[in-house]
Coordinates of C-alpha atoms and ligand atoms in Angstrom, one line a residue:
M1040 CA -74.9 39.9 5.7
N1041 CA -78.7 39.9 6.1
R1042 CA -79.8 39.8 2.5
S1043 CA -83.3 40.8 3.4
D1044 CA -82.3 44.1 5.0
P1045 CA -82.3 46.7 2.2
S1046 CA -79.9 49.0 4.1
E1047 CA -77.3 46.2 4.4
V1048 CA -77.6 45.3 0.8
L1049 CA -77.2 48.9 -0.2
G1050 CA -74.2 49.3 2.1
C1051 CA -72.6 46.3 0.5
R1052 CA -73.2 47.5 -3.0
L1053 CA -71.8 50.9 -2.2
R1054 CA -68.6 49.4 -0.9
E1055 CA -68.3 47.4 -4.1
V1056 CA -68.9 50.6 -6.2
R1057 CA -66.2 52.4 -4.2
E1058 CA -63.7 49.6 -4.7
R1059 CA -64.4 49.4 -8.4
V1060 CA -64.1 53.2 -8.8
A1061 CA -60.8 53.2 -6.9
A1062 CA -59.5 50.3 -9.1
A1063 CA -60.5 52.0 -12.4
C1064 CA -59.0 55.3 -11.2
A1065 CA -55.7 53.4 -10.3
R1066 CA -55.6 51.9 -13.8
A1067 CA -56.1 55.3 -15.4
G1068 CA -53.8 57.3 -13.0
R1069 CA -56.7 59.4 -11.8
S1070 CA -58.0 60.4 -8.3
P1071 CA -61.2 58.8 -7.0
A1072 CA -62.0 62.3 -5.6
D1073 CA -62.6 63.4 -9.2
V1074 CA -65.4 60.8 -9.8
T1075 CA -68.9 61.6 -8.3
L1076 CA -71.4 58.8 -7.9
V1077 CA -74.9 59.9 -8.9
A1078 CA -77.4 57.4 -7.6
V1079 CA -80.3 57.1 -10.1
T1080 CA -83.5 56.6 -8.2
K1081 CA -85.9 56.6 -11.1
T1082 CA -87.2 53.1 -10.5
V1083 CA -87.7 53.2 -6.8
S1084 CA -90.0 54.8 -4.3
P1085 CA -89.1 58.0 -2.3
A1086 CA -88.6 55.7 0.8
T1087 CA -85.9 53.7 -1.0
A1088 CA -84.3 56.9 -2.4
Q1089 CA -84.2 58.1 1.2
R1090 CA -82.2 55.0 2.2
V1091 CA -79.7 55.9 -0.4
V1092 CA -79.3 59.4 1.1
D1093 CA -79.2 57.9 4.6
A1094 CA -76.3 55.7 3.4
G1095 CA -74.4 58.9 2.6
V1096 CA -75.0 59.4 -1.1
F1097 CA -76.3 62.9 -1.6
D1098 CA -76.2 63.1 -5.4
L1099 CA -79.4 61.7 -6.8
G1100 CA -80.5 61.5 -10.4
E1101 CA -84.0 61.3 -12.0
N1102 CA -84.8 61.2 -15.6
R1103 CA -88.4 62.5 -15.5
P1104 CA -89.1 66.0 -14.2
Q1105 CA -92.3 65.1 -12.4
E1106 CA -90.6 62.3 -10.5
L1107 CA -87.8 64.6 -9.6
W1108 CA -90.3 67.2 -8.2
R1109 CA -92.1 64.4 -6.3
K1110 CA -89.0 63.1 -4.7
A1111 CA -87.4 66.5 -4.0
E1112 CA -90.5 67.3 -2.0
A1113 CA -90.5 64.0 -0.1
L1114 CA -86.9 63.5 0.8
S1115 CA -85.0 65.0 3.7
G1116 CA -81.3 65.7 3.8
D1117 CA -79.1 68.0 1.6
V1118 CA -79.8 66.2 -1.6
R1119 CA -78.1 67.5 -4.8
W1120 CA -80.6 66.7 -7.6
H1121 CA -79.3 65.9 -11.0
M1122 CA -81.8 66.0 -13.9
I1123 CA -80.5 63.3 -16.3
G1124 CA -83.4 62.8 -18.7
H1125 CA -85.3 64.8 -21.3
L1126 CA -86.5 68.2 -19.9
Q1127 CA -89.4 69.7 -21.7
R1128 CA -89.2 73.5 -22.0
N1129 CA -92.5 74.0 -20.2
K1130 CA -91.0 72.2 -17.2
V1131 CA -87.9 74.3 -16.9
A1132 CA -89.4 76.9 -14.5
R1133 CA -90.5 74.4 -11.9
T1134 CA -87.4 72.2 -12.2
L1135 CA -84.6 74.9 -12.0
P1136 CA -85.1 75.9 -8.4
L1137 CA -84.7 72.2 -7.4
V1138 CA -81.7 71.0 -9.3
T1139 CA -78.0 71.4 -8.9
W1140 CA -77.1 69.9 -12.2
I1141 CA -78.9 69.3 -15.6
H1142 CA -77.0 66.6 -17.5
S1143 CA -79.4 66.3 -20.4
V1144 CA -79.5 69.5 -22.4
D1145 CA -80.3 68.2 -25.8
S1146 CA -81.2 71.3 -27.9
I1147 CA -80.3 74.9 -28.4
R1148 CA -83.9 75.9 -27.7
L1149 CA -83.7 74.2 -24.3
L1150 CA -80.4 75.8 -23.5
Q1151 CA -81.8 79.2 -24.2
A1152 CA -85.0 78.5 -22.3
I1153 CA -82.9 77.5 -19.2
D1154 CA -80.8 80.7 -19.6
E1155 CA -84.0 82.8 -19.7
E1156 CA -85.6 81.1 -16.7
A1157 CA -82.3 81.2 -14.7
G1158 CA -82.2 84.9 -15.4
K1159 CA -85.6 85.3 -13.8
L1160 CA -84.4 83.5 -10.7
G1161 CA -81.1 85.4 -10.7
K1162 CA -79.4 82.0 -10.4
N1163 CA -76.5 80.5 -12.3
V1164 CA -77.2 76.9 -13.5
S1165 CA -74.6 74.3 -14.3
V1166 CA -75.5 72.1 -17.2
L1167 CA -74.0 69.4 -19.4
L1168 CA -74.8 68.9 -23.1
E1169 CA -76.1 65.5 -24.0
V1170 CA -74.4 63.9 -27.0
N1171 CA -75.7 60.9 -28.9
T1172 CA -72.5 59.1 -29.4
S1173 CA -74.1 55.8 -30.2
G1174 CA -76.1 57.2 -33.1
E1175 CA -79.2 55.3 -32.1
A1176 CA -82.4 56.9 -33.3
N1177 CA -84.2 56.4 -30.0
K1178 CA -81.5 58.4 -28.1
K1179 CA -81.8 62.1 -27.4
G1180 CA -78.8 64.5 -27.6
F1181 CA -76.8 66.5 -30.1
A1182 CA -75.1 64.7 -32.9
P1183 CA -71.3 64.7 -32.3
A1184 CA -70.7 66.9 -35.4
A1185 CA -73.4 69.4 -34.2
V1186 CA -72.1 69.8 -30.6
T1187 CA -68.7 71.3 -31.7
T1188 CA -70.5 74.0 -33.6
L1189 CA -72.1 75.4 -30.5
A1190 CA -69.3 77.5 -29.1
D1191 CA -70.8 80.8 -30.2
T1192 CA -74.2 80.0 -28.8
I1193 CA -72.6 78.9 -25.5
A1194 CA -70.5 82.0 -25.3
G1195 CA -73.7 84.1 -25.6
L1196 CA -75.4 82.6 -22.5
K1197 CA -75.8 84.8 -19.5
Y1198 CA -76.8 82.6 -16.6
V1199 CA -76.1 79.0 -17.8
H1200 CA -72.6 77.6 -17.2
V1201 CA -71.8 74.8 -19.6
R1202 CA -69.6 72.5 -17.6
G1203 CA -69.2 69.5 -19.8
L1204 CA -70.8 66.7 -21.8
M1205 CA -73.0 63.7 -21.1
T1206 CA -73.7 60.5 -23.0
M1207 CA -75.4 57.2 -22.8
A1208 CA -73.6 54.4 -24.6
A1209 CA -75.5 51.7 -26.4
L1210 CA -76.5 48.7 -24.2
Q1211 CA -73.9 46.2 -25.1
D1212 CA -70.7 44.6 -23.8
A1213 CA -69.0 47.2 -21.6
E1214 CA -65.7 47.1 -23.5
A1215 CA -67.7 47.9 -26.7
C1216 CA -68.8 51.2 -25.0
R1217 CA -65.2 52.5 -24.9
P1218 CA -65.2 54.3 -28.3
S1219 CA -68.4 56.2 -27.3
F1220 CA -66.7 57.4 -24.1
A1221 CA -63.4 58.3 -25.8
Q1222 CA -65.4 60.2 -28.4
L1223 CA -67.2 62.2 -25.7
R1224 CA -63.8 63.1 -24.2
T1225 CA -62.4 64.3 -27.5
L1226 CA -65.5 66.4 -28.2
R1227 CA -65.3 67.9 -24.7
D1228 CA -61.6 68.7 -25.1
E1229 CA -62.4 70.5 -28.4
L1230 CA -65.1 72.7 -26.8
R1231 CA -63.0 73.3 -23.8
D1232 CA -60.3 74.8 -26.0
K1233 CA -62.8 77.1 -27.7
L1234 CA -64.5 78.4 -24.6
A1235 CA -63.5 80.3 -21.5
A1236 CA -64.9 80.5 -17.9
P1237 CA -67.6 80.1 -16.7
H1238 CA -68.0 77.4 -19.5
T1239 CA -65.2 75.2 -18.0
F1240 CA -66.1 71.9 -19.6
E1241 CA -64.3 69.9 -16.9
H1242 CA -67.0 67.3 -16.7
L1243 CA -67.9 64.0 -18.5
S1244 CA -71.1 62.3 -17.3
M1245 CA -70.8 58.8 -18.6
G1246 CA -70.9 55.3 -17.3
M1247 CA -74.0 53.4 -16.0
S1248 CA -74.3 50.1 -14.1
N1249 CA -73.1 48.1 -17.0
D1250 CA -70.1 50.1 -18.1
F1251 CA -68.9 52.5 -15.4
D1252 CA -65.4 51.0 -14.9
I1253 CA -64.6 51.6 -18.6
A1254 CA -66.2 55.1 -18.4
I1255 CA -63.9 56.0 -15.5
E1256 CA -60.9 54.7 -17.4
E1257 CA -61.9 57.1 -20.3
G1258 CA -62.3 60.1 -17.9
A1259 CA -65.8 60.1 -16.4
T1260 CA -66.3 62.6 -13.6
F1261 CA -70.0 61.7 -13.0
I1262 CA -71.1 58.0 -13.1
R1263 CA -74.9 57.4 -13.0
L1264 CA -75.8 54.2 -11.4
G1265 CA -79.3 52.9 -11.0
T1266 CA -79.7 49.1 -11.3
F1267 CA -76.4 48.3 -9.6
L1268 CA -77.3 50.2 -6.5
V1269 CA -81.1 50.0 -6.1
G1270 CA -82.1 47.1 -8.4
G1271 CA -84.3 44.6 -6.6
L1272 CA -84.1 46.5 -3.3
E1273 CA -87.9 46.8 -3.2
D1274 CA -88.7 43.1 -4.1
G1275 CA -91.0 41.6 -1.6
P1276 CA -90.2 38.4 0.3
Ligands
PLP883 C1 -81.7 55.0 -15.9 C2 -80.5 55.8 -16.3 C3 -79.3 55.6 -15.7 C4 -79.0 54.4 -14.8 O1 -78.9 53.2 -15.6 P1 -78.6 51.8 -14.9 O2 -78.2 51.0 -16.1 O3 -79.8 51.3 -14.2 O4 -77.4 52.1 -14.0 C5 -78.2 56.4 -16.1 N1 -78.4 57.5 -16.9 C6 -79.6 57.8 -17.4 C7 -79.8 59.0 -18.3 C8 -80.7 57.0 -17.1 O5 -81.9 57.3 -17.6

């Protein structure tokens, strides 16, 4: 392999991700088809993000709305954009037409703002609710005890389809993240039992570069990888 060719490096990393996804699925008795890789491009330029698309990964995630707008404008190809970071309510109108998924709904007010804006567009929007499973004060998201009380609010939405939950585990040894992931699944199952279509709660967005194998074992349907895929790709010689 030519280690100075970013496309080759990326291809190699993608093969490794696919092998590890397949292995984790095998351990858990799951199908790899049920795990979608979201490439997180927040640390790289539009040109590097384009390489990811050209390598065949069409699900891209950004954690800042302005950066998502910038890259959505710059990239070509049928990219499905995933908003994975905090979305301010005054940025909902500009963001909604661009995104396929919002993983990071962290308040009832945001949920309702998205529903209202989606109504103006006449568009259904698929979202996930972010849950702070690690309890860290610097993390966004609903407290675990709060999220299960949202069933009535969710049932009242007109345009938003709540399709699951998202979490970020604490940065630590991967195995130590397992309880966070298991908790997210339990919360998801609880909400799924309380709600009906279109709020299908089939998704769990969990697992990053450091802990995605464990997240898949615990049921992740979206894994969000940044560093593992694009880390160092832009380093000069
Ligand atoms: C940056 C980020 C990721 C990717 O993290 P890595 O450890 O670089 O894979 C995933 N999810 C969210 C919400 C992020 O902000």
